[in-house]
Amino acid sequence: MDRKRKWLPGIGAVLLLLLSHMTSALEVPLDPKVLEGLPQPPTITLQSPKDYIFDPRENIVIHCEAKGKPHPGFSWIRNGTHFDVEKDSNVLMKPGSGTLVIDISEEKAEAYEGTYQCTAHNDHGTAVSNNIVTRQSRSPLWSKERIEAITVPVGVSLVLQCRPPTGLPPPVIFWMDNNFMRLPLGKRVSQALNGDLYFSNVLPEDTRNDYICYARFPHTQTIQQKQPMAVTVLQTGPAKERSPGFMLPLGATSTKMVLRGEKLQLECIAEGLPTPDISWQKDGGDLSDSRVTFYNFQKTLKISDVNESDAGNYTCKASNKLGTAHHTIMVTVKAAPFWISAPRNLILAPNETGILTCRVNGEPKPNISWFVNGVPINNAPEDQTRKVDDDTVILSNVQSGSSAVYQCNASNEFGYLLANAFVSVLAEPPRVLTPPNRVYQVITNSPALLHCASFGSPIPTITWFKDSQTSIENGDPYVIHENGTLEIHVAQPLNSGKYTCIATNNLGIKENHVYLEVKEPTRILKQPEYKVVQRGMSAVFECKVKHDPSLVPTMTWLKDSGELPDDERFVVDADSLVIKDVTDDDEGTYTCIMNTTLDQDSASAMLTVVEATPTPAIVYEKPDPPTELELSDQTERSVQLTWVPGDEHNSPTQKFLIQYEDLLHQPGIWVNLTEVDGTGTTAQLHLSPYVYYSFRVLAQNHVGYSQPSQPSSQYRTNPAAPDENPSNVKAVGTKPGNLVISWTQLTGFQSNGPGLEYKVLWRQKDVEQDWSSKTVADVSEFTVSGTPTYVPYEVKVQALNDYGNAPEAEVVIGHSGEDLPLSAPESVQVMVHNSTLAEVHWEPVPPSSVRGKLQGYQVYYSRKRGLHETEEIEEQQEQVLTFSGNRTEGRLPGLQPYSLYSLYIKVLNSIGEGPASADKPFETPEGVPGPPSFLRVINPSLDSLTLEWGPPRNNNGRLSGYTLKYQPVNNTSELGPLRVMDFLANETTVVLDNLNSSMLYKFYLSAKTIKGSGPSVTEEALTILETIQSQPTVETGKGPTEPPHPTSPITLSPHPPFYKVPPAGPAFGKVNTSVSEDGAVISWEYFGHHKNVYVEYIVENSKEDWKKELVNGSHSHMIKGLKPATSYRVRVVARDPADPTLHSTDEVLVTVPAVPSRQVDIATQGWFIGLMCAIALLILVLLIVCFIKRNKGGKYPVKEKEDAHQDPEIQPMKEDDGTFGEYSDTEDHKPLKGSRTPSNGTVRRDESDDSLVDYGEGGDGQFNEDGSFIGQYSGKKEKDTHEGNESSEAPSPVNAMNSFV
């Protein structure tokens, strides 16, 4: 004893010293992915209950599953000895597990009852299961007994005993009659917990002979029945009333013991007349706990999940009007062992210390026993590192290979607890179990938990960093928990970012990154407002919400805390609820709830429905300006602006315009920044540094913009280095030896800070040299001097200010100044393609000699003289063609044939031209000549014309002659036969004879060389009738005689050669005739030269002489005075006294109309024809109607007879909508085939073999077998005249068809 006392303080000291080691021991279970590669002692994962009752009709299955690394093996102990499973053919152990399956189909079940315990073992230890007591369920029969009939007087108490057989588990008791109907229970008649039936007092209606007690055994689902009991209640007189007394339990007191955690049931059943009432109370206690319930009409008190506080005295009181009775039940609470702290698995690193604790409680206090690998610890091999102190095992300086499974067994008289806990000794570097790059999202001002679950042996130390730089220490606002979790009590937007946790132990280091996003809270800016709406109108509840832009909101509306009615009148939009055509049922409270994945906000408003009143006129106005501008989420380059919309004045807001004022650079000037949809109330604004911002918002509806809102508070962004460089950077040389670098300066808004300057950098391209630079301010141009001529340069212009430089500028390529080219093109060659086109070739100049940007080559060329000329042209016109780019050839079009040319070439750059090449002469070959210089007609006469002309201005070669073509032209501009004449080169005049008089001629004259004829010159001339000075004229109506061109004046000249012109062909051409109101008009073509032309006519088939009328000089004539209805033969003749030949046209026949009239013929007028057609159509329709009515005698009122018959299958078809209406017996308004229709409208039997009369016997209009209505058409009745005129509507032929379908 003394020795033990000396040891105890040492143990306490060790506990104090090693407390930190205990907390540092790594506990399991761990992530399965981690455990896969780690050695692990066995762990029981599944086992059967301690008390296992099996159904003897089925196999016995005793579960035992375990895990471990390597996978454990299994063995069993039965009734304290090893159970060799393999030797029993009825027992099977499942592969990979310890679960036993025992086949008892051929064996008595009692042979396998007993106590079983499973053992799971591998190289690192042994785990054991609970002791599993296995018993078979039993449902024995009732023992046979003779039950006597019971006779009792009315009013006395009675007990009918059930006494069911003992079963396993105990049966469920209930009372029924022969009809399997449960007996009615109540305050007077009740069933006790033991199954007996108690009557507080009996009544005559309790008399029956089928009181039957049933026992149901739940495991086997069988029901056993006791013999029926008969009860007779004698009513010898009125029952005597009495005060209460207890039938159960007996006496004034009793005791009851219950185990902690089980169910306590106390019952009191009293007798008396009248039936007593039962009530309960506890000494010094309260029975209103939720665990306390009363049932069986207050006779039973039940307390679930009993604990120590439920011990005490419970008193039940029975009372009626005659008195009361009491009974006290003294309840004691015992406890089987229960866990306070069960031992937990430990993973220790070598040389670490761990503690296993097995803390239990119970009543009486349990005894604790320790086992290691299933062996009592006292019998296990001695281990100096292990110390046992009652409920604690201390393991000090553990070493590799000392892994084991420890069992703690705590027991008392009411039960036991058994727990396995393994100790695994491992050396593992750190692992972070939290998934990498996990994103945590929280709402502003909410706590944030960033996890860093880790594994390692020894246990890793966790450290945290923010944005990979700032070390995080315990303290406001951060807390680092023992498990590595980083907590931020009140998260703010500035806490957003990247966090790194690092797990470290003596075997290594591991880091993991997570991200925190602190979101803006969801907030309802415009809450729904109380609405009073007239019945039948619409109610609109607005619910405008501000939320974090990165979160997806969900709007939900509720009515009176429930879902909205499933009614299409309720329309939910993004930020509103519209209730159309409001009814009284729509009154209530409406709540909008805005949910995101992180938070929510809600607001409610009521709707009141009132009687409708006259609706006032709706007035549309501009919206009110927004209010309550608020800036949030302020960062260096952005800010969030929120506002509350103003009244829309009956016109929905279409958009919001956000403006800003830069109080630093442009005070007083408001600039449009962005626009937001009319449903929005927030905007994320992107800002620039070094600006003093002030914001305002305007709302716009279809009426217009609102007034601007009040400006927001000023928001100043800090200066920063420029974000951009100057634009439009160019590098151009303006003269030889310089390079001008220019750019567009940044604005003050773009400068991002004070001290704006520009760093100009340049260097020659493709040359190994450093950048030259110059920093300038307030300029947009810089000139570099002393540069080589036209060489490429790389140029950059970078902005900078007092806070740093802009990003690296883009390189721009430019060239230094140009100079005139130094060289001329060489090897100039000319290739002449034809008389007007030549092609020139040259060798390009060396690129270095261009001394600038090559623009191209210019070819200068001029005509020196014609090849037939000896002297050069005094004023030579020099022409120039420019060929762009690095060309080596070009074409010279538009040259003059048969000429001497000279050309030279110069190279061209942006400054000017270089020296000229040597002159290069070339000749063009002959070509066709130009047109004669003139063509004139002189000395016109009756039958001759004189032509004279001049040579071409450009012969384009050696002239070989002329070609003259001419042809007559009649008064309809039609051309006659063409005549061709050739002349020598020295001939320039000709006389054309034997022409037609008063005839227009057209002339074409061209010159020619050996290359062919050139273009023609044309002229027209008219021969005259008698004299040269006057032109022939014609009376009005005879046709024009003026020539289209005036004749040339007569001039004296040497007599030209005289040519006798042969006749031009027939004198007359085509003849046309027409008849008008004034007579017959004759027109003709005339090509002759005769002096006298006549129109002659004679009546057809007449022997009289031809009548003639003179028509000299005309090509048309009207013959008047002709007789109506008479035909005439007409011809045109030409006579000349000097020529006996008669020239005549073919005779034509002209017929004069019979009744010539100047009045308008009404029969040919469109309106008259249309009117006549309409009248004819109307008459036709009337005839058809009359015809039908005579055939039918009117329409048959089938509808009335259908109504009388009420046949739903007969549905007449109407003409207008395709449904059945009144019936017609016509098809296309004709009688039926094989029938005749007399004028009286009847159908005669003897006139048709297929008459409708055959189908219409009787006047009832009955239908035949197929449901048709042929019986309507009967010959025995005639329709009255007024029946046939009920409607002026003509029956449709389609309806007639439908009548017989």
mmCIF file with all atom_site columns, C-alpha atoms in Angstrom, residues 983-1086:
data_model
loop_
_atom_site.group_PDB
_atom_site.id
_atom_site.type_symbol
_atom_site.label_atom_id
_atom_site.label_alt_id
_atom_site.label_comp_id
_atom_site.label_asym_id
_atom_site.label_entity_id
_atom_site.label_seq_id
_atom_site.pdbx_PDB_ins_code
_atom_site.Cartn_x
_atom_site.Cartn_y
_atom_site.Cartn_z
_atom_site.occupancy
_atom_site.B_iso_or_equiv
_atom_site.pdbx_formal_charge
_atom_site.auth_seq_id
_atom_site.auth_comp_id
_atom_site.auth_asym_id
_atom_site.auth_atom_id
_atom_site.pdbx_PDB_model_num
ATOM 1   C CA . PHE A 1 983  ? -11.195 57.963 -155.089 1.00 0.00 ? 983  PHE A CA 1
ATOM 2   C CA . LEU A 1 984  ? -7.482  58.578 -155.444 1.00 0.00 ? 984  LEU A CA 1
ATOM 3   C CA . ALA A 1 985  ? -5.510  60.446 -152.821 1.00 0.00 ? 985  ALA A CA 1
ATOM 4   C CA . ASN A 1 986  ? -5.371  63.611 -154.970 1.00 0.00 ? 986  ASN A CA 1
ATOM 5   C CA . GLU A 1 987  ? -9.143  63.742 -155.588 1.00 0.00 ? 987  GLU A CA 1
ATOM 6   C CA . THR A 1 988  ? -11.118 65.989 -153.243 1.00 0.00 ? 988  THR A CA 1
ATOM 7   C CA . THR A 1 989  ? -14.417 66.654 -155.114 1.00 0.00 ? 989  THR A CA 1
ATOM 8   C CA . VAL A 1 990  ? -17.160 64.732 -156.943 1.00 0.00 ? 990  VAL A CA 1
ATOM 9   C CA . VAL A 1 991  ? -20.530 65.442 -158.662 1.00 0.00 ? 991  VAL A CA 1
ATOM 10  C CA . LEU A 1 992  ? -23.268 62.882 -158.029 1.00 0.00 ? 992  LEU A CA 1
ATOM 11  C CA . ASP A 1 993  ? -25.931 62.830 -160.817 1.00 0.00 ? 993  ASP A CA 1
ATOM 12  C CA . ASN A 1 994  ? -29.142 60.996 -161.522 1.00 0.00 ? 994  ASN A CA 1
ATOM 13  C CA . LEU A 1 995  ? -30.402 61.439 -157.910 1.00 0.00 ? 995  LEU A CA 1
ATOM 14  C CA . ASN A 1 996  ? -34.046 61.530 -156.861 1.00 0.00 ? 996  ASN A CA 1
ATOM 15  C CA . SER A 1 997  ? -35.500 64.973 -156.490 1.00 0.00 ? 997  SER A CA 1
ATOM 16  C CA . SER A 1 998  ? -36.575 66.249 -153.121 1.00 0.00 ? 998  SER A CA 1
ATOM 17  C CA . MET A 1 999  ? -34.729 63.348 -151.462 1.00 0.00 ? 999  MET A CA 1
ATOM 18  C CA . LEU A 1 1000 ? -32.479 63.395 -148.416 1.00 0.00 ? 1000 LEU A CA 1
ATOM 19  C CA . TYR A 1 1001 ? -29.133 61.619 -148.798 1.00 0.00 ? 1001 TYR A CA 1
ATOM 20  C CA . LYS A 1 1002 ? -26.586 60.650 -146.168 1.00 0.00 ? 1002 LYS A CA 1
ATOM 21  C CA . PHE A 1 1003 ? -22.865 60.540 -147.016 1.00 0.00 ? 1003 PHE A CA 1
ATOM 22  C CA . TYR A 1 1004 ? -19.915 58.750 -145.312 1.00 0.00 ? 1004 TYR A CA 1
ATOM 23  C CA . LEU A 1 1005 ? -16.359 59.674 -146.342 1.00 0.00 ? 1005 LEU A CA 1
ATOM 24  C CA . SER A 1 1006 ? -13.146 58.086 -145.006 1.00 0.00 ? 1006 SER A CA 1
ATOM 25  C CA . ALA A 1 1007 ? -9.435  58.234 -145.923 1.00 0.00 ? 1007 ALA A CA 1
ATOM 26  C CA . LYS A 1 1008 ? -7.216  55.160 -146.149 1.00 0.00 ? 1008 LYS A CA 1
ATOM 27  C CA . THR A 1 1009 ? -3.621  54.064 -146.006 1.00 0.00 ? 1009 THR A CA 1
ATOM 28  C CA . ILE A 1 1010 ? -2.014  50.688 -146.505 1.00 0.00 ? 1010 ILE A CA 1
ATOM 29  C CA . LYS A 1 1011 ? -3.231  49.891 -142.952 1.00 0.00 ? 1011 LYS A CA 1
ATOM 30  C CA . GLY A 1 1012 ? -6.856  50.425 -143.903 1.00 0.00 ? 1012 GLY A CA 1
ATOM 31  C CA . SER A 1 1013 ? -9.595  53.039 -143.729 1.00 0.00 ? 1013 SER A CA 1
ATOM 32  C CA . GLY A 1 1014 ? -9.798  55.519 -140.947 1.00 0.00 ? 1014 GLY A CA 1
ATOM 33  C CA . PRO A 1 1015 ? -12.858 56.932 -139.235 1.00 0.00 ? 1015 PRO A CA 1
ATOM 34  C CA . SER A 1 1016 ? -15.585 58.491 -141.431 1.00 0.00 ? 1016 SER A CA 1
ATOM 35  C CA . VAL A 1 1017 ? -16.924 61.991 -141.631 1.00 0.00 ? 1017 VAL A CA 1
ATOM 36  C CA . THR A 1 1018 ? -20.661 62.206 -142.376 1.00 0.00 ? 1018 THR A CA 1
ATOM 37  C CA . GLU A 1 1019 ? -22.894 64.748 -144.035 1.00 0.00 ? 1019 GLU A CA 1
ATOM 38  C CA . GLU A 1 1020 ? -26.518 64.939 -145.193 1.00 0.00 ? 1020 GLU A CA 1
ATOM 39  C CA . ALA A 1 1021 ? -27.967 66.844 -148.161 1.00 0.00 ? 1021 ALA A CA 1
ATOM 40  C CA . LEU A 1 1022 ? -31.355 67.222 -149.907 1.00 0.00 ? 1022 LEU A CA 1
ATOM 41  C CA . THR A 1 1023 ? -31.973 67.499 -153.660 1.00 0.00 ? 1023 THR A CA 1
ATOM 42  C CA . ILE A 1 1024 ? -34.288 70.379 -154.638 1.00 0.00 ? 1024 ILE A CA 1
ATOM 43  C CA . LEU A 1 1025 ? -37.457 70.438 -156.689 1.00 0.00 ? 1025 LEU A CA 1
ATOM 44  C CA . GLU A 1 1026 ? -37.076 73.378 -159.106 1.00 0.00 ? 1026 GLU A CA 1
ATOM 45  C CA . THR A 1 1027 ? -34.609 76.002 -157.928 1.00 0.00 ? 1027 THR A CA 1
ATOM 46  C CA . ILE A 1 1028 ? -31.608 76.109 -155.721 1.00 0.00 ? 1028 ILE A CA 1
ATOM 47  C CA . GLN A 1 1029 ? -32.844 79.084 -153.710 1.00 0.00 ? 1029 GLN A CA 1
ATOM 48  C CA . SER A 1 1030 ? -36.129 77.577 -152.500 1.00 0.00 ? 1030 SER A CA 1
ATOM 49  C CA . GLN A 1 1031 ? -37.042 74.388 -150.784 1.00 0.00 ? 1031 GLN A CA 1
ATOM 50  C CA . PRO A 1 1032 ? -40.184 72.482 -151.704 1.00 0.00 ? 1032 PRO A CA 1
ATOM 51  C CA . THR A 1 1033 ? -43.122 72.948 -149.364 1.00 0.00 ? 1033 THR A CA 1
ATOM 52  C CA . VAL A 1 1034 ? -46.281 70.984 -148.788 1.00 0.00 ? 1034 VAL A CA 1
ATOM 53  C CA . GLU A 1 1035 ? -49.752 71.960 -147.636 1.00 0.00 ? 1035 GLU A CA 1
ATOM 54  C CA . THR A 1 1036 ? -50.716 71.454 -144.055 1.00 0.00 ? 1036 THR A CA 1
ATOM 55  C CA . GLY A 1 1037 ? -51.404 67.828 -143.350 1.00 0.00 ? 1037 GLY A CA 1
ATOM 56  C CA . LYS A 1 1038 ? -49.365 66.610 -146.263 1.00 0.00 ? 1038 LYS A CA 1
ATOM 57  C CA . GLY A 1 1039 ? -46.302 65.760 -144.198 1.00 0.00 ? 1039 GLY A CA 1
ATOM 58  C CA . PRO A 1 1040 ? -43.050 67.540 -143.409 1.00 0.00 ? 1040 PRO A CA 1
ATOM 59  C CA . THR A 1 1041 ? -40.686 68.364 -146.258 1.00 0.00 ? 1041 THR A CA 1
ATOM 60  C CA . GLU A 1 1042 ? -37.991 70.371 -144.485 1.00 0.00 ? 1042 GLU A CA 1
ATOM 61  C CA . PRO A 1 1043 ? -34.599 68.691 -144.689 1.00 0.00 ? 1043 PRO A CA 1
ATOM 62  C CA . PRO A 1 1044 ? -33.042 67.886 -141.326 1.00 0.00 ? 1044 PRO A CA 1
ATOM 63  C CA . HIS A 1 1045 ? -29.940 69.903 -142.256 1.00 0.00 ? 1045 HIS A CA 1
ATOM 64  C CA . PRO A 1 1046 ? -29.703 73.153 -144.231 1.00 0.00 ? 1046 PRO A CA 1
ATOM 65  C CA . THR A 1 1047 ? -28.055 72.902 -147.608 1.00 0.00 ? 1047 THR A CA 1
ATOM 66  C CA . SER A 1 1048 ? -24.649 74.375 -148.061 1.00 0.00 ? 1048 SER A CA 1
ATOM 67  C CA . PRO A 1 1049 ? -24.425 77.723 -149.789 1.00 0.00 ? 1049 PRO A CA 1
ATOM 68  C CA . ILE A 1 1050 ? -23.388 77.744 -153.430 1.00 0.00 ? 1050 ILE A CA 1
ATOM 69  C CA . THR A 1 1051 ? -19.786 78.733 -154.052 1.00 0.00 ? 1051 THR A CA 1
ATOM 70  C CA . LEU A 1 1052 ? -17.879 79.103 -157.314 1.00 0.00 ? 1052 LEU A CA 1
ATOM 71  C CA . SER A 1 1053 ? -15.225 76.561 -157.820 1.00 0.00 ? 1053 SER A CA 1
ATOM 72  C CA . PRO A 1 1054 ? -13.505 74.765 -160.677 1.00 0.00 ? 1054 PRO A CA 1
ATOM 73  C CA . HIS A 1 1055 ? -15.770 72.277 -162.311 1.00 0.00 ? 1055 HIS A CA 1
ATOM 74  C CA . PRO A 1 1056 ? -15.494 69.023 -160.463 1.00 0.00 ? 1056 PRO A CA 1
ATOM 75  C CA . PRO A 1 1057 ? -15.451 65.760 -162.351 1.00 0.00 ? 1057 PRO A CA 1
ATOM 76  C CA . PHE A 1 1058 ? -18.923 64.723 -163.459 1.00 0.00 ? 1058 PHE A CA 1
ATOM 77  C CA . TYR A 1 1059 ? -20.272 61.280 -162.553 1.00 0.00 ? 1059 TYR A CA 1
ATOM 78  C CA . LYS A 1 1060 ? -23.465 59.807 -164.056 1.00 0.00 ? 1060 LYS A CA 1
ATOM 79  C CA . VAL A 1 1061 ? -25.257 58.156 -161.165 1.00 0.00 ? 1061 VAL A CA 1
ATOM 80  C CA . PRO A 1 1062 ? -27.266 55.043 -162.016 1.00 0.00 ? 1062 PRO A CA 1
ATOM 81  C CA . PRO A 1 1063 ? -30.945 54.832 -160.813 1.00 0.00 ? 1063 PRO A CA 1
ATOM 82  C CA . ALA A 1 1064 ? -31.242 54.204 -157.115 1.00 0.00 ? 1064 ALA A CA 1
ATOM 83  C CA . GLY A 1 1065 ? -33.884 51.448 -157.463 1.00 0.00 ? 1065 GLY A CA 1
ATOM 84  C CA . PRO A 1 1066 ? -37.713 51.399 -157.313 1.00 0.00 ? 1066 PRO A CA 1
ATOM 85  C CA . ALA A 1 1067 ? -39.353 54.826 -157.026 1.00 0.00 ? 1067 ALA A CA 1
ATOM 86  C CA . PHE A 1 1068 ? -41.823 53.704 -154.350 1.00 0.00 ? 1068 PHE A CA 1
ATOM 87  C CA . GLY A 1 1069 ? -41.493 51.773 -151.164 1.00 0.00 ? 1069 GLY A CA 1
ATOM 88  C CA . LYS A 1 1070 ? -44.013 50.611 -148.616 1.00 0.00 ? 1070 LYS A CA 1
ATOM 89  C CA . VAL A 1 1071 ? -47.644 51.978 -148.643 1.00 0.00 ? 1071 VAL A CA 1
ATOM 90  C CA . ASN A 1 1072 ? -49.772 52.305 -145.492 1.00 0.00 ? 1072 ASN A CA 1
ATOM 91  C CA . THR A 1 1073 ? -53.491 53.109 -145.187 1.00 0.00 ? 1073 THR A CA 1
ATOM 92  C CA . SER A 1 1074 ? -55.840 54.047 -142.368 1.00 0.00 ? 1074 SER A CA 1
ATOM 93  C CA . VAL A 1 1075 ? -59.408 55.296 -142.059 1.00 0.00 ? 1075 VAL A CA 1
ATOM 94  C CA . SER A 1 1076 ? -60.195 58.310 -139.829 1.00 0.00 ? 1076 SER A CA 1
ATOM 95  C CA . GLU A 1 1077 ? -63.211 60.509 -139.219 1.00 0.00 ? 1077 GLU A CA 1
ATOM 96  C CA . ASP A 1 1078 ? -62.192 62.826 -142.063 1.00 0.00 ? 1078 ASP A CA 1
ATOM 97  C CA . GLY A 1 1079 ? -61.413 60.184 -144.686 1.00 0.00 ? 1079 GLY A CA 1
ATOM 98  C CA . ALA A 1 1080 ? -58.798 57.663 -145.765 1.00 0.00 ? 1080 ALA A CA 1
ATOM 99  C CA . VAL A 1 1081 ? -55.141 58.514 -145.040 1.00 0.00 ? 1081 VAL A CA 1
ATOM 100 C CA . ILE A 1 1082 ? -52.534 57.164 -147.470 1.00 0.00 ? 1082 ILE A CA 1
ATOM 101 C CA . SER A 1 1083 ? -48.771 57.281 -146.687 1.00 0.00 ? 1083 SER A CA 1
ATOM 102 C CA . TRP A 1 1084 ? -45.859 55.940 -148.795 1.00 0.00 ? 1084 TRP A CA 1
ATOM 103 C CA . GLU A 1 1085 ? -42.149 55.851 -149.302 1.00 0.00 ? 1085 GLU A CA 1
ATOM 104 C CA . TYR A 1 1086 ? -40.863 57.662 -152.422 1.00 0.00 ? 1086 TYR A CA 1
#
